[in-house]
PDB file of C-alpha atoms in Angstrom:
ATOM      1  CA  UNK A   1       2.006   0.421 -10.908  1.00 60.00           C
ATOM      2  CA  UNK A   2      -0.787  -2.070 -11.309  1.00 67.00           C
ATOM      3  CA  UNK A   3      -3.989  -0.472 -13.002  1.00 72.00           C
ATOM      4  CA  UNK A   4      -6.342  -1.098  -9.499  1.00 76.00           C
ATOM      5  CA  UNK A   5      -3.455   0.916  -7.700  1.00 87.00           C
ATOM      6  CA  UNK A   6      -3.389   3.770 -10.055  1.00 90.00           C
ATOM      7  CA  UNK A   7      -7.089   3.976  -9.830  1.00 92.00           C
ATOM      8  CA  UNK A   8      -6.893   3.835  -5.923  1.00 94.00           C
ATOM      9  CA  UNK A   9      -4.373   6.848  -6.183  1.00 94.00           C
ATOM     10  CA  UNK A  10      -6.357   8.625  -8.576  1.00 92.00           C
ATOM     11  CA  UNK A  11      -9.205   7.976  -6.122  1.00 94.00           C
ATOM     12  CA  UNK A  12      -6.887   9.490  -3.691  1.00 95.00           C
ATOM     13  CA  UNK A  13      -5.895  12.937  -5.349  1.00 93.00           C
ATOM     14  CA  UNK A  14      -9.092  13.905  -6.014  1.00 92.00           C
ATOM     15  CA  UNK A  15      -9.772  13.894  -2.427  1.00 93.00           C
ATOM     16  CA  UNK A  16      -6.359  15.462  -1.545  1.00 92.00           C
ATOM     17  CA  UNK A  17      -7.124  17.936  -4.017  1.00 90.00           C
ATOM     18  CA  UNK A  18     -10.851  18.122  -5.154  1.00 87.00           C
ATOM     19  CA  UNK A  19      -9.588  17.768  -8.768  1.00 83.00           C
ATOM     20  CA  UNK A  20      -8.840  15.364 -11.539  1.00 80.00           C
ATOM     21  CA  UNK A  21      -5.112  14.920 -12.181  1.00 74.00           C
ATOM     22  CA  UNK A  22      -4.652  16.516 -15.135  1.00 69.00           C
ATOM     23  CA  UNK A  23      -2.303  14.393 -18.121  1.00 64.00           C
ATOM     24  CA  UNK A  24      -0.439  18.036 -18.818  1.00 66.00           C
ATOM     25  CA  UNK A  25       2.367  18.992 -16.814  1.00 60.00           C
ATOM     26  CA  UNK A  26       1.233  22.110 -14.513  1.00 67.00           C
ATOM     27  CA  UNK A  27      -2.385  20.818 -15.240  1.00 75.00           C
ATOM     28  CA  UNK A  28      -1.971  18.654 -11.523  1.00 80.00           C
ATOM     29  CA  UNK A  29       0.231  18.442  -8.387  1.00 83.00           C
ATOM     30  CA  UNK A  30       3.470  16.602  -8.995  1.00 86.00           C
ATOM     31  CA  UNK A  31       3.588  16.695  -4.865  1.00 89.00           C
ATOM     32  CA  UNK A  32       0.004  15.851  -3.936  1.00 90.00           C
ATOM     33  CA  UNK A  33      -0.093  12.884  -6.359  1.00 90.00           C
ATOM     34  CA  UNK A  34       2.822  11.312  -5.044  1.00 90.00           C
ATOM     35  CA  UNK A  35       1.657  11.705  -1.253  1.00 92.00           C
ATOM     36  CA  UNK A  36      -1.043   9.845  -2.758  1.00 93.00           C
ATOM     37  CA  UNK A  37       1.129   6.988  -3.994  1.00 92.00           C
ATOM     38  CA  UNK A  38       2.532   6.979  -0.933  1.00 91.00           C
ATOM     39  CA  UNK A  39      -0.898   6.264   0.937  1.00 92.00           C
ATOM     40  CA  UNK A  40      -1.379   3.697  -1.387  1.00 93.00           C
ATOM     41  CA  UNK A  41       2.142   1.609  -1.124  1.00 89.00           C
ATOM     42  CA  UNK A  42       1.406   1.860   2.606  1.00 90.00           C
ATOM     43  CA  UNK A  43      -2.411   0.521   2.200  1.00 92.00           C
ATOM     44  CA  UNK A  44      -0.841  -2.206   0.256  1.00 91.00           C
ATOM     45  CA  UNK A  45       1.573  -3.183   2.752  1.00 89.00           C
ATOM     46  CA  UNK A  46      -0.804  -2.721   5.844  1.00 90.00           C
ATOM     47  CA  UNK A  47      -2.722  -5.446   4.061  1.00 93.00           C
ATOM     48  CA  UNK A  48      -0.702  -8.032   2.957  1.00 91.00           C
ATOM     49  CA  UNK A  49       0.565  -7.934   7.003  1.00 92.00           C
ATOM     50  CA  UNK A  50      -3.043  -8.237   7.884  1.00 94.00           C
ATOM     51  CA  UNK A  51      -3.420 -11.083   5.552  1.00 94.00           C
ATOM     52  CA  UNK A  52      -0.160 -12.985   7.012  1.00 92.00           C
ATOM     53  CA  UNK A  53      -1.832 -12.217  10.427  1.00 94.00           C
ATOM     54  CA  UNK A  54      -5.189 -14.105   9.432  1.00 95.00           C
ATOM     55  CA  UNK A  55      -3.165 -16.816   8.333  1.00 94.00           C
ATOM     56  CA  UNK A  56      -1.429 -17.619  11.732  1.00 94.00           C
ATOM     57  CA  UNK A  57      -4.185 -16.941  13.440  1.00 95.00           C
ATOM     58  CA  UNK A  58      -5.934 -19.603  11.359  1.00 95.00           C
ATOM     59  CA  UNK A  59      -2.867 -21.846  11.512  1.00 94.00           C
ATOM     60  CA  UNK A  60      -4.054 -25.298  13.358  1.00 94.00           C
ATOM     61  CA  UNK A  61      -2.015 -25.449  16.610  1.00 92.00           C
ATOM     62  CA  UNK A  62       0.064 -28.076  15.303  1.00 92.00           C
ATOM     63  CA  UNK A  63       0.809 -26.650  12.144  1.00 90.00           C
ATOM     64  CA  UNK A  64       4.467 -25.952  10.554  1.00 90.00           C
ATOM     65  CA  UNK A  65       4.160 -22.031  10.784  1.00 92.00           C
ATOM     66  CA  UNK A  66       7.901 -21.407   9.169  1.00 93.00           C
ATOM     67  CA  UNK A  67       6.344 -20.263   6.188  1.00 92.00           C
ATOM     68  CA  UNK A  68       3.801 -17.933   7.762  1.00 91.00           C
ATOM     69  CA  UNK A  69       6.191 -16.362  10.154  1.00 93.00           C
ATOM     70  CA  UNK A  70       8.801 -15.952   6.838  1.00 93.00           C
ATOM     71  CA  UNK A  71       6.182 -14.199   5.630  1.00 90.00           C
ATOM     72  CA  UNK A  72       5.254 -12.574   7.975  1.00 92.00           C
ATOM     73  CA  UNK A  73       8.896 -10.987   8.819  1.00 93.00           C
ATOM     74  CA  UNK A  74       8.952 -10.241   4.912  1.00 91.00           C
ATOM     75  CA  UNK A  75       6.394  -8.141   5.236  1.00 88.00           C
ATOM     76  CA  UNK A  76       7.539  -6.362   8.752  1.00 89.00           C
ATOM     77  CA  UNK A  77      11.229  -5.975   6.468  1.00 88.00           C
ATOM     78  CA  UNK A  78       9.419  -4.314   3.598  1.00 84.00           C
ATOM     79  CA  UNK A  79       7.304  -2.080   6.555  1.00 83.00           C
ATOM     80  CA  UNK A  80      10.981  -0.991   7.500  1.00 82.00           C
ATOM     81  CA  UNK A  81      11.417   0.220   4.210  1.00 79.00           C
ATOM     82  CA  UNK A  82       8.892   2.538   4.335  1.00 72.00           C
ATOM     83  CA  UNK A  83      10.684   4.844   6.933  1.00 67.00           C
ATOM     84  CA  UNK A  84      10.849   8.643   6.078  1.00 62.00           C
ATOM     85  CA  UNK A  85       7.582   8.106   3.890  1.00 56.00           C
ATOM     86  CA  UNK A  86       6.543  11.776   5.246  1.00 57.00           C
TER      87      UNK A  86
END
């Protein structure tokens, strides 16, 4: 995991929690630090659609969208994946 996404879920914890994740097992939540993760993989994702979004709507009329709209059903694919993230 990238270090800006481990601080994000870090970030993240301490709210779920009101703690600092401990670095000893038993010292933090195995279960509340990966719901965390989770919030953040699904941040990441919500973005990068957003940012394919901004692009097309951008786009000149005339333009060759293929790659946007490749992109753009990458990201809705990957959005799929996240299913049963509960």
């Amino acid at each position: 995991m990238p270090k800006q996404d481990s601080k994000r879920v870090d970030e993240i914890y301490k709210k779920l929690t009101k703690q600092n994740r401990g670095t000893r097992p038993g010292e933090w939540s195995i279960e509340r630090h990966a719901f965390a993760q989770k919030i953040v993989h699904v941040e990441d994702a919500c973005k990068s659609v957003l940012e394919a979004i901004r692009k097309l709507d951008e786009a000149p009329f005339d333009a060759d969208i293929g790659q946007i709209e490749r992109d753009l059903r990458r990201e809705f694919k990957f959005l799929g994946t996240l299913e049963g993230y509960d």
